[in-house]
Short mmCIF file of C-alpha atoms and ligand atoms in Angstrom, two decimals:
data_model
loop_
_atom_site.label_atom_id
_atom_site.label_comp_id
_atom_site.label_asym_id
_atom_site.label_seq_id
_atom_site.Cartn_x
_atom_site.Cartn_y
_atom_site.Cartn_z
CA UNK A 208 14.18 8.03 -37.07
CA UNK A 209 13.38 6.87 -33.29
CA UNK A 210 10.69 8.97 -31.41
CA UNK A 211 12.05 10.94 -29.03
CA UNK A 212 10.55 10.72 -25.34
CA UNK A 213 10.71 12.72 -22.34
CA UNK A 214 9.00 10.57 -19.46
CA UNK A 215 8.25 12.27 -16.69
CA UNK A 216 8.12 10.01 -13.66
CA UNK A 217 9.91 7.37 -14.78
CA UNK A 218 10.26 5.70 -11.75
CA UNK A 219 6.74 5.28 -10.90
CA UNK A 220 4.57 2.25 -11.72
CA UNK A 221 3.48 3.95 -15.12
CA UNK A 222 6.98 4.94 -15.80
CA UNK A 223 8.73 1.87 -15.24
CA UNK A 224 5.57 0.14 -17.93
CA UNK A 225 6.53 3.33 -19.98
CA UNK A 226 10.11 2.34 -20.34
CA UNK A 227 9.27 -1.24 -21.26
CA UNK A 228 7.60 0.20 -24.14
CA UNK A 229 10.28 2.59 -25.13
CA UNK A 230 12.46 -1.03 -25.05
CA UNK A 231 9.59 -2.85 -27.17
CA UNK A 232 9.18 0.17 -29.93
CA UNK A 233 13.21 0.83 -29.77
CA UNK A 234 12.42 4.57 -28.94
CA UNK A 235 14.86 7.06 -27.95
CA UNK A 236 14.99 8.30 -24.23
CA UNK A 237 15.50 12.24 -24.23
CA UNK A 238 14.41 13.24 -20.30
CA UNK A 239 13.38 11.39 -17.53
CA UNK A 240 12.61 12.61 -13.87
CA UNK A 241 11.99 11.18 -10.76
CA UNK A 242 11.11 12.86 -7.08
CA UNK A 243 13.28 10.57 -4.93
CA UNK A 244 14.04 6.73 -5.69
CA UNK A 245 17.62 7.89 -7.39
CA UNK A 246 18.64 4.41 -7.47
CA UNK A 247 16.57 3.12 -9.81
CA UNK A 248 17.00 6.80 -11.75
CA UNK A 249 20.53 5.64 -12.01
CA UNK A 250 19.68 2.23 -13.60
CA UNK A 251 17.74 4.09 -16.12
CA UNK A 252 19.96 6.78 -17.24
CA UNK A 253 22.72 3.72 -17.77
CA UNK A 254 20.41 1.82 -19.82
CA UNK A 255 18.86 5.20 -22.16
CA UNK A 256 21.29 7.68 -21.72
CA UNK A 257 19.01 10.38 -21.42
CA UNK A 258 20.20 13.95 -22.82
CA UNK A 259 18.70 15.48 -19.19
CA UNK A 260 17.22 14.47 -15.94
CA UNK A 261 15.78 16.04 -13.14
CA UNK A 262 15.33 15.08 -9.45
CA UNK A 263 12.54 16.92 -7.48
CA UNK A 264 13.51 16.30 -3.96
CA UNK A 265 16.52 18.49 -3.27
CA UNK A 266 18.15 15.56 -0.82
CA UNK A 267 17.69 13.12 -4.00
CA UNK A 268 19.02 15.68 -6.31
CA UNK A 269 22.49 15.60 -4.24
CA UNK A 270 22.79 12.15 -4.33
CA UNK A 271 21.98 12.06 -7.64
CA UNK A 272 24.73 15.02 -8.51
CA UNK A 273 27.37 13.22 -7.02
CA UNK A 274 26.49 9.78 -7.82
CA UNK A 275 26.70 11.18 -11.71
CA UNK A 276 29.63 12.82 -11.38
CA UNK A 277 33.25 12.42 -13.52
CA UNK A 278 31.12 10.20 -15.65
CA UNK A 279 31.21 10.57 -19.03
CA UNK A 280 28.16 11.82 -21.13
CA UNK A 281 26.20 12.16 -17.77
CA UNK A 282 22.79 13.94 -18.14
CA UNK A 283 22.12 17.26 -17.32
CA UNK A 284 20.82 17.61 -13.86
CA UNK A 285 17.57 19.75 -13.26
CA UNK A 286 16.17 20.33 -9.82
CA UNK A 287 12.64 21.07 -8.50
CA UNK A 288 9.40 21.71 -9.50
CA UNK A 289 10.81 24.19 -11.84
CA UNK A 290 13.71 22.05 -12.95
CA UNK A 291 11.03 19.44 -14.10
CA UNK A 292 8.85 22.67 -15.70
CA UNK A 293 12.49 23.06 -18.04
CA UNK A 294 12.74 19.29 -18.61
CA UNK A 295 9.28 18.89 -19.86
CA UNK A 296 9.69 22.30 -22.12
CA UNK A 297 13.36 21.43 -23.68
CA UNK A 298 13.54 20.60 -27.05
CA UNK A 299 14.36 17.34 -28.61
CA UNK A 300 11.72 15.51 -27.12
CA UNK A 301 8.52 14.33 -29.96
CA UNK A 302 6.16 13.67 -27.04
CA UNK A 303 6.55 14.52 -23.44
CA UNK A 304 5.09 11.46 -21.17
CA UNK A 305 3.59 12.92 -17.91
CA UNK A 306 3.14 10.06 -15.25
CA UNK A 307 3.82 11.85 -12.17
CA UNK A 308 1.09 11.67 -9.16
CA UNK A 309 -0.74 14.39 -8.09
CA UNK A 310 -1.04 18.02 -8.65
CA UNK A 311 2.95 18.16 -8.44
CA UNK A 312 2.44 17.33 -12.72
CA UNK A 313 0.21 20.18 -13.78
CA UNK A 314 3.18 22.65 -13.97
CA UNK A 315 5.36 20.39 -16.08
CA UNK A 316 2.01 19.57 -18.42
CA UNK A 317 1.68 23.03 -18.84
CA UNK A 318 5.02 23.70 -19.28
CA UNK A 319 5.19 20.80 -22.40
CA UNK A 320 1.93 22.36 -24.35
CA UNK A 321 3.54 25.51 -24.22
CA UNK A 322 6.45 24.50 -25.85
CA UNK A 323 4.68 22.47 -28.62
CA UNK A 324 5.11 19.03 -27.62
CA UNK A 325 2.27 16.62 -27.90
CA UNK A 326 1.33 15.39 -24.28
CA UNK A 327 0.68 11.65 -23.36
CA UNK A 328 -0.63 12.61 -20.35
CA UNK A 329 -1.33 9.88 -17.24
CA UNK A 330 -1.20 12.25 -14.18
CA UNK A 331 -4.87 12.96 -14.57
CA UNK A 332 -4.45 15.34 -11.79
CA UNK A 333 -3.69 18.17 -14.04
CA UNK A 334 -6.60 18.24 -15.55
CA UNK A 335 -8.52 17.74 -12.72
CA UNK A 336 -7.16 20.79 -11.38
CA UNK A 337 -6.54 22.79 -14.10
CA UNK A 338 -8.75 21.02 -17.12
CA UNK A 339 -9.62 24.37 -18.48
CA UNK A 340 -6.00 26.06 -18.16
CA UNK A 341 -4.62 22.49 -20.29
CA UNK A 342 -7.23 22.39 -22.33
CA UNK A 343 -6.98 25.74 -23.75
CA UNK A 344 -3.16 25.79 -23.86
CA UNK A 345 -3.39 22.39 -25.68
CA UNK A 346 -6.04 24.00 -28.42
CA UNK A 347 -3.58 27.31 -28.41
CA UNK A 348 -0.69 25.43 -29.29
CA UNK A 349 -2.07 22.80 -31.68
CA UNK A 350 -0.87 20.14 -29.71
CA UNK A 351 -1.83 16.26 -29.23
CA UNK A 352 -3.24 15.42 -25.42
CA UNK A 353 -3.05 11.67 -25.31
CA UNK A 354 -4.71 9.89 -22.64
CA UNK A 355 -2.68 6.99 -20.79
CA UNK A 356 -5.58 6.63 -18.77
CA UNK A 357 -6.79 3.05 -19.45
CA UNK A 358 -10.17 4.31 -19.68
CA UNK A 359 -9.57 7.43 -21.33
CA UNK A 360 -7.74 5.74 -24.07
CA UNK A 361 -10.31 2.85 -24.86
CA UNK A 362 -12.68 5.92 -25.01
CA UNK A 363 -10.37 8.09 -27.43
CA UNK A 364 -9.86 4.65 -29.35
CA UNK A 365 -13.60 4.20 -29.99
CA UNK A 366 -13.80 7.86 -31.53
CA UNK A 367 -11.24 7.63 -33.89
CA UNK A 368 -13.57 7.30 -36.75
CA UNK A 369 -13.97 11.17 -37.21
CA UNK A 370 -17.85 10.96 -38.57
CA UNK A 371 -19.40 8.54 -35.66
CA UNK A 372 -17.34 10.98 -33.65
CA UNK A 373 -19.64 13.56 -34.17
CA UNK A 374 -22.88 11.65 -32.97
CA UNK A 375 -21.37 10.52 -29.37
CA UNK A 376 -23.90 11.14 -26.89
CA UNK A 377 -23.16 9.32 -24.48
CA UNK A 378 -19.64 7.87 -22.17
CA UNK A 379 -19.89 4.45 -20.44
CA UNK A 380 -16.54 4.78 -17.94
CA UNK A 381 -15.74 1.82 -16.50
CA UNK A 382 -14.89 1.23 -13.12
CA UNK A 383 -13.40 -2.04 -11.85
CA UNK A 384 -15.16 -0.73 -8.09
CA UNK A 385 -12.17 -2.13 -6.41
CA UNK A 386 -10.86 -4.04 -3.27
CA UNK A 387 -14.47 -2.76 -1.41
CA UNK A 388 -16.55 -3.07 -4.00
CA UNK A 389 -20.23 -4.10 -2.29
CA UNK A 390 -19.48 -3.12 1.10
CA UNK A 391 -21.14 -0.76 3.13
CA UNK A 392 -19.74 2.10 5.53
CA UNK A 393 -19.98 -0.43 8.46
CA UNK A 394 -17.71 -2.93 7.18
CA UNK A 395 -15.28 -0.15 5.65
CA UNK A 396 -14.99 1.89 8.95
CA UNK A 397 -11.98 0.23 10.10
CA UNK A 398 -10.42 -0.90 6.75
CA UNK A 399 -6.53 -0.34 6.91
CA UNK A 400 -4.04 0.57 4.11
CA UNK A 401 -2.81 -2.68 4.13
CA UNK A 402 -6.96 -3.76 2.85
CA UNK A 403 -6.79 -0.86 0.50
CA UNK A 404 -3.76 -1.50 -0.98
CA UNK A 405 -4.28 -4.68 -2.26
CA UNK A 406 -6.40 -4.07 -5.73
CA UNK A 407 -7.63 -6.77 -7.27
CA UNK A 408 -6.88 -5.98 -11.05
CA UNK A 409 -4.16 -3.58 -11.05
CA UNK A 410 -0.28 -3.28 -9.53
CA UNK A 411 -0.43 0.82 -9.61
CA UNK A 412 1.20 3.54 -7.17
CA UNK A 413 -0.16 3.71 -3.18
CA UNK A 414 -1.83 7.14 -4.01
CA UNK A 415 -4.00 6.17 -6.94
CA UNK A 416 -4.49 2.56 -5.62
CA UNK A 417 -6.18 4.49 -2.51
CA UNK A 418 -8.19 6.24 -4.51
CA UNK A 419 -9.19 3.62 -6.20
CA UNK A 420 -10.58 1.72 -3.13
CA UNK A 421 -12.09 4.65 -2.50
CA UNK A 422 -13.44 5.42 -5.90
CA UNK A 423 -12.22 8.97 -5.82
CA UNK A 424 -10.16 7.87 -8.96
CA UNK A 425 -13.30 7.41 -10.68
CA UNK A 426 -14.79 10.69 -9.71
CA UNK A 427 -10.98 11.97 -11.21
CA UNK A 428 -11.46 10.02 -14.30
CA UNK A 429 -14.65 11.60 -14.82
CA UNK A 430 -13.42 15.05 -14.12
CA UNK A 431 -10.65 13.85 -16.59
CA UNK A 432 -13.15 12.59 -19.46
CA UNK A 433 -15.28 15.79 -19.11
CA UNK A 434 -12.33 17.84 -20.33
CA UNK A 435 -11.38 15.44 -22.58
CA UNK A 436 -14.09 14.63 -24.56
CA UNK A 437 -16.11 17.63 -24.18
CA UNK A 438 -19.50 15.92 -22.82
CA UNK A 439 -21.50 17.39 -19.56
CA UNK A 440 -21.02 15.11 -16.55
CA UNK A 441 -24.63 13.76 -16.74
CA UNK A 442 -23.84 12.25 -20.10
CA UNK A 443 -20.98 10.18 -18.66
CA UNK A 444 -21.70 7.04 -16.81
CA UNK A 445 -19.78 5.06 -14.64
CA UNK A 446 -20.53 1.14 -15.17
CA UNK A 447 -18.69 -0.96 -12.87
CA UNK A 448 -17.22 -3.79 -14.75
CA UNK A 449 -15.83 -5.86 -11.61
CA UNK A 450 -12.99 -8.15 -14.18
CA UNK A 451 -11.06 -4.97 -15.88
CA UNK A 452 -11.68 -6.18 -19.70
CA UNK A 453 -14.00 -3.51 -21.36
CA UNK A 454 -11.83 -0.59 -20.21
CA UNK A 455 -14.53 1.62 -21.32
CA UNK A 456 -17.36 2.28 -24.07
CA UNK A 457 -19.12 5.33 -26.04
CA UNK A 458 -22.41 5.38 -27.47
CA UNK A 459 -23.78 7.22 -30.33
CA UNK A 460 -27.08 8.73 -31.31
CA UNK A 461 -28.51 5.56 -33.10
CA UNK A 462 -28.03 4.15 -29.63
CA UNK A 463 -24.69 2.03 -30.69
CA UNK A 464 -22.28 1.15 -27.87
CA UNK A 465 -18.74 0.55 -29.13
CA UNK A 466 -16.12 -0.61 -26.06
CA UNK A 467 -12.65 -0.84 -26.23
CA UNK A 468 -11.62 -4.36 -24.12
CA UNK A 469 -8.15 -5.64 -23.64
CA UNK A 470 -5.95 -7.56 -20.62
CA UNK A 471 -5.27 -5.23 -17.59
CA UNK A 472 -2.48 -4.09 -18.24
CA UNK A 473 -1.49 -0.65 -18.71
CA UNK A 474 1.82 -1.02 -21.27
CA UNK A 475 -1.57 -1.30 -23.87
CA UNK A 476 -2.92 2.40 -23.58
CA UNK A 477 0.92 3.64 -22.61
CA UNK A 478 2.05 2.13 -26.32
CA UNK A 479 -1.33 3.65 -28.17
CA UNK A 480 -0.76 6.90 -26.61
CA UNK A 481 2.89 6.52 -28.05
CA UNK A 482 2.23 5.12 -31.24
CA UNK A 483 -1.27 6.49 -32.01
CA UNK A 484 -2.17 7.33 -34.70
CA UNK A 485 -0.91 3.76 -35.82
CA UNK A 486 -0.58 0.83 -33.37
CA UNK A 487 2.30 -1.05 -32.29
CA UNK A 488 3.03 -4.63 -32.13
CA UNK A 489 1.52 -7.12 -28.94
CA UNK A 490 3.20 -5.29 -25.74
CA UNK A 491 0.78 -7.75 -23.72
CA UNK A 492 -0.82 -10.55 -23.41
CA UNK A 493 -4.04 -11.47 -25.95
CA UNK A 494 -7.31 -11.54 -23.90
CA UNK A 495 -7.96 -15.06 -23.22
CA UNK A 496 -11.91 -15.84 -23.97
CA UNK A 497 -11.90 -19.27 -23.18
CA UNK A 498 -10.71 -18.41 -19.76
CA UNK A 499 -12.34 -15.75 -19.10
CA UNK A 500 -16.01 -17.07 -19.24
CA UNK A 501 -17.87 -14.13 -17.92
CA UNK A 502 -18.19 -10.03 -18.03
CA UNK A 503 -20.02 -8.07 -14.89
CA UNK A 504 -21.70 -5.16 -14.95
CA UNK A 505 -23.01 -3.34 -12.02
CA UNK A 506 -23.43 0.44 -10.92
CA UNK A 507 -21.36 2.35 -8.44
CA UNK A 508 -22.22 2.54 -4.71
CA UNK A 509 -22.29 6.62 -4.13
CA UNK A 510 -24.28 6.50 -1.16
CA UNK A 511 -21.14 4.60 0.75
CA UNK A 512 -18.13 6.06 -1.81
CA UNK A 513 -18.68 9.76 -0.81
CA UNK A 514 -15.85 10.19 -2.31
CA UNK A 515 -17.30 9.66 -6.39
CA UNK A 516 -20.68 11.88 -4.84
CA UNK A 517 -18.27 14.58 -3.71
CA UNK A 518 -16.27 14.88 -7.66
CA UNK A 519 -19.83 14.80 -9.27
CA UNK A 520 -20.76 17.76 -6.67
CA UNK A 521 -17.26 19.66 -7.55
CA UNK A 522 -17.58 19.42 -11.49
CA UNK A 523 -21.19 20.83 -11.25
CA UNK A 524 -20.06 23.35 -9.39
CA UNK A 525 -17.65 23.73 -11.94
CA UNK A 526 -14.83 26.40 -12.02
CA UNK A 527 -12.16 25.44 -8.68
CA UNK A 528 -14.64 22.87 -7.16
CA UNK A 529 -12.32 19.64 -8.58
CA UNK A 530 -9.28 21.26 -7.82
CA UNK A 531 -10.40 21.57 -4.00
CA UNK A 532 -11.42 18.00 -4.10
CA UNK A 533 -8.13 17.02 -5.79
CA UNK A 534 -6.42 18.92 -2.96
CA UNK A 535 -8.11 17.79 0.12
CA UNK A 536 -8.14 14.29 -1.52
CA UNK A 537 -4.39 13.88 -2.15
CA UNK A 538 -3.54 15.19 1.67
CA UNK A 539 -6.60 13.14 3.18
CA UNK A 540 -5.10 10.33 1.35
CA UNK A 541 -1.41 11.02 2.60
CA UNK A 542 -2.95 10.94 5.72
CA UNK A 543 -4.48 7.66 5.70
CA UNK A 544 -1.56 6.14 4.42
CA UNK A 545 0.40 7.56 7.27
CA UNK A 546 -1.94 6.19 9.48
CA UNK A 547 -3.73 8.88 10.75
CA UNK A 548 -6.94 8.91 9.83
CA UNK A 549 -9.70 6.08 9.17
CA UNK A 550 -10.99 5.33 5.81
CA UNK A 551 -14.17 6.49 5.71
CA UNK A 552 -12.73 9.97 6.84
CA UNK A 553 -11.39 10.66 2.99
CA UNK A 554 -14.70 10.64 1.62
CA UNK A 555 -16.07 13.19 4.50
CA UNK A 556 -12.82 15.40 3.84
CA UNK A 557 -13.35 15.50 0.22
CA UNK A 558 -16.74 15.99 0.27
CA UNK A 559 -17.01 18.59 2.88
CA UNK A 560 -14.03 20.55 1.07
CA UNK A 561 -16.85 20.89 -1.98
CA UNK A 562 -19.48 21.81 0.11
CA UNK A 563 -18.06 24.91 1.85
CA UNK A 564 -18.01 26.97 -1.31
CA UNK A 565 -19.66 27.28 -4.28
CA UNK A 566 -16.61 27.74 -6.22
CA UNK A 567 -17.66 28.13 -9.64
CA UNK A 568 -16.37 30.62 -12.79
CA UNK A 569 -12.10 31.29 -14.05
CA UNK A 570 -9.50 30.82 -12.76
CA UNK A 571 -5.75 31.22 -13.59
CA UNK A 572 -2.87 28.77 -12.67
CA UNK A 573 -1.73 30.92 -9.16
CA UNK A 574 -5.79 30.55 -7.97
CA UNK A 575 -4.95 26.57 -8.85
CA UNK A 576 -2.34 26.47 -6.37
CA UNK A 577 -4.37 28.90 -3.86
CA UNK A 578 -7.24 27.02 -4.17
CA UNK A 579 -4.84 23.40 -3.79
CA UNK A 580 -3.74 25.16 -0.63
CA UNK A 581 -6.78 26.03 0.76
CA UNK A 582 -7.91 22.50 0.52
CA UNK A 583 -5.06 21.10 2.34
CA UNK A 584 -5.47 23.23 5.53
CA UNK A 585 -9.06 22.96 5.53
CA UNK A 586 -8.36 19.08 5.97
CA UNK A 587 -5.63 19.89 8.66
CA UNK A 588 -8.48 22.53 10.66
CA UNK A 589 -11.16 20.15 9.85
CA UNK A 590 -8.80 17.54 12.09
CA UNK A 591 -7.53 19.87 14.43
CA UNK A 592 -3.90 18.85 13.32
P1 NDP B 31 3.73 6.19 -8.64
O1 NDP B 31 3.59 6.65 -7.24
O2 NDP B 31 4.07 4.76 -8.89
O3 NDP B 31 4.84 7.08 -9.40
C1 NDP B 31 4.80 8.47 -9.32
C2 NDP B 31 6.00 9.09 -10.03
O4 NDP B 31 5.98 10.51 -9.77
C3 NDP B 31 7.34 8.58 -9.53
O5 NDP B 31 8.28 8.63 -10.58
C4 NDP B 31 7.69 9.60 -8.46
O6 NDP B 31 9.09 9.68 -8.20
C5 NDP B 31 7.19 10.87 -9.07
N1 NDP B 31 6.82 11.88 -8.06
C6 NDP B 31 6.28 11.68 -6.83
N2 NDP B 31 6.09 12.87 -6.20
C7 NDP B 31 6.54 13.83 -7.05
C8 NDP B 31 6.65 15.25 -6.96
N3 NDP B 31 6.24 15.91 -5.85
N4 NDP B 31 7.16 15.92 -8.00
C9 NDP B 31 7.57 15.27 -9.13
N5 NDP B 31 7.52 13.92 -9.26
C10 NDP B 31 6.99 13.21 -8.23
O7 NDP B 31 2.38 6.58 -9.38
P2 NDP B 31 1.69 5.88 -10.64
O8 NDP B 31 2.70 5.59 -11.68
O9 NDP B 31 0.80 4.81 -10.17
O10 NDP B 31 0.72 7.05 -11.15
C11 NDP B 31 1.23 8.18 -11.84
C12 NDP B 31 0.07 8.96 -12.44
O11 NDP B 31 -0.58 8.12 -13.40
C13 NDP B 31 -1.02 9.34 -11.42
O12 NDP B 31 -1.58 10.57 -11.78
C14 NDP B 31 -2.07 8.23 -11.58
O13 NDP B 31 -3.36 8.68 -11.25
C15 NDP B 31 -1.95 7.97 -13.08
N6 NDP B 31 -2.38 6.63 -13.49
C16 NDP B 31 -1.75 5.52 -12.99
C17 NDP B 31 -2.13 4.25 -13.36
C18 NDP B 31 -1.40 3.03 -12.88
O14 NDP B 31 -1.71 1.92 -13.32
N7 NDP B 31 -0.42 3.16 -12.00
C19 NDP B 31 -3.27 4.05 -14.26
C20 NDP B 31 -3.84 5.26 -14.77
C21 NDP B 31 -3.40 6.50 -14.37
P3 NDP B 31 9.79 8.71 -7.07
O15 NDP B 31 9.50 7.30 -7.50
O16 NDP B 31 11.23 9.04 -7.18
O17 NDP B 31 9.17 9.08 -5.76
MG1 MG B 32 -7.97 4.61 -15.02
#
């Protein structure tokens, strides 16, 4: 029988690779959601006929309602955050796919452990904000958390033999440093979105494409392997591997390295994270080593990225420390993008977000969202707007 998907954020740039491999692996569509673009939402219920759909934005939802209806075998509808929470907990689904951006996914991840699916996750953001809420849930449960992350994924692919497993001391996260890479704060003071949108490796959404000129992703991603792997931030470190082909490595206690490389192109850790344990057929193209000549290696620039600094400050501080980072990060970033504030001004947001608290020890999920809201309006006081 087909696997049964719900894809959450199926209209983003990780849904829309999602779907292709749903087409490639003949998979089954059970829910997909989207936040606005009910266009393309359309296209994709009339291609995999989902059983259920749900539109976050309420305006979107409308449009979508009466664009579906008198049709035959239309989905059902959900709306809102809590419509998506429903769509991700419904049954019928094998493995719930979570590729929406920011903080905006935790609630639906949540919501899909709790009802016993296995989690592909790619909105890394809820487990940056809520790592140990997931993570216990996940081990409560019994369920699968599958990384999408490209880097995540070459990582969970080098420790699938269970014994060498065991003797991992040490992560090597990759980072491909991004459109800045080598500059200093005087050359990135006036960089615009237009600069940091245009990545050099990757085609991803704005918000993570920001953050990865910034290399707050990589602070996220290391957040993200922390809980994932179970290793203290010191043990992880982040390699910048300027072409995007060793998408990450782990290294044992006889001082082994083992790396996972591949094209960049994320339909490869979307399909493992579908098919895993087994692998599916070529979804992309082979890596071309006649071409491709020569690897880079090079560390991170912290000193200018305050941005990676501040997420290594926050997940020492432990407890709500990456959640406020997360927080002030994702508004700092919508305000950049709208224009509004400079470049460099993410990485003093973030980082002075983690600074005025020490944060540390439990939390539950409604001091997540306090503590998300905090961050936000200390960015908005912080700018006097
Ligand atoms: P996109 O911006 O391309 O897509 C985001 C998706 O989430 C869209 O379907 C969007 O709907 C939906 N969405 C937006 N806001 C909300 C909301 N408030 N509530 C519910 N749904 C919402 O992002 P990406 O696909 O690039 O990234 C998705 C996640 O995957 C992020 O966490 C990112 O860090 C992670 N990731 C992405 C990679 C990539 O290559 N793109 C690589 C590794 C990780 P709509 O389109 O209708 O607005
Ligand atoms: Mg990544």
């Amino acid at each position: 029988m087909a696997k049964k998907i719900t894809l959450l954020g199926s209209t983003g740039s990780i849904g829309t690779q999602s779907l292709d491999v749903v087409r490639a692996q003949g998979y089954e569509v059970f829910g997909l959601s989207a936040h606005s673009h009910t266009d393309l939402l359309l296209r994709q219920i009339e291609e995999f006929h989902p059983r259920a759909v749900c539109v976050t934005d309420p305006a979107a939802a409308e449009t979508l309602d009466a664009a579906l209806a008198g049709r035959a075998g239309a989905p059902k509808l959900l709306r809102g955050p809590e419509g998506l929470r429903q769509l991700a907990a419904m049954d019928g689904a094998d493995v719930v796919l979570n590729s929406v951006v920011g903080i905006a996914g935790l609630g639906a991840s949540l919501a899909a452990i709790e009802s016993g699916h296995d989690l592909a996750l790619a909105n890394k953001e809820s487990l940056v904000t809520g790592g140990h809420l997931v993570t216990r849930a996940a081990a409560q449960h019994g369920v699968h958390l599958l990384p999408v992350d490209s880097e995540h994924s070459a990582i969970f692919q080098c420790l699938q033999d269970k014994e060498s497993a065991k003797s991992l001391v040490k992560i090597l996260l990759t980072a491909s440093g991004g459109p800045f890479f080598g500059m200093k704060a005087e050359q990135l003071k006036d960089k615009t979105k237009e600069d940091a949108l245009r990545h050099p490796n990757w085609n991803m959404g704005a918000k993570i494409t920001i953050d990865s000129a910034t290399l707050m992703n990589k602070g996220l991603e290391l957040i993200e392997a922390v809980w994932l792997f179970g290793l203290p931030p010191e043990k992880i470190q982040i390699v910048v591997q300027r072409q995007s082909i060793i998408h990450s490595a782990v290294q044992f206690s006889d001082n082994s390295v083992i790396a996972q490389m591949g094209a960049p192109d994320m339909r490869i850790p979307i399909q493992y994270a579908l098919t895993w344990p087994a692998r599916g057929g070529a979804v992309a193209p082979e890596l071309d080593f006649a071409a491709l000549k020569v690897l880079t290696f090079d560390t991170a620039d912290e000193e200018t990225f305050r941005c990676l600094a501040a997420c290594k400050k926050a997940i020492a501080k432990g407890g709500l420390g990456p959640c406020a980072a997360n927080g002030a990060n994702e508004e700092a970033v919508k305000l950049f993008l709208e224009d509004k504030i400079g470049f460099l001004d993410i990485g003093r947001l973030v980082e002075a977000v983690v600074d005025s608290d020490s944060y540390g020890g439990g939390y539950t999920l409604a001091d997540v969202y306090d503590c998300d809201r905090m961050a936000r309006a200390f960015v908005h006081a912080r700018l006097g707007f």
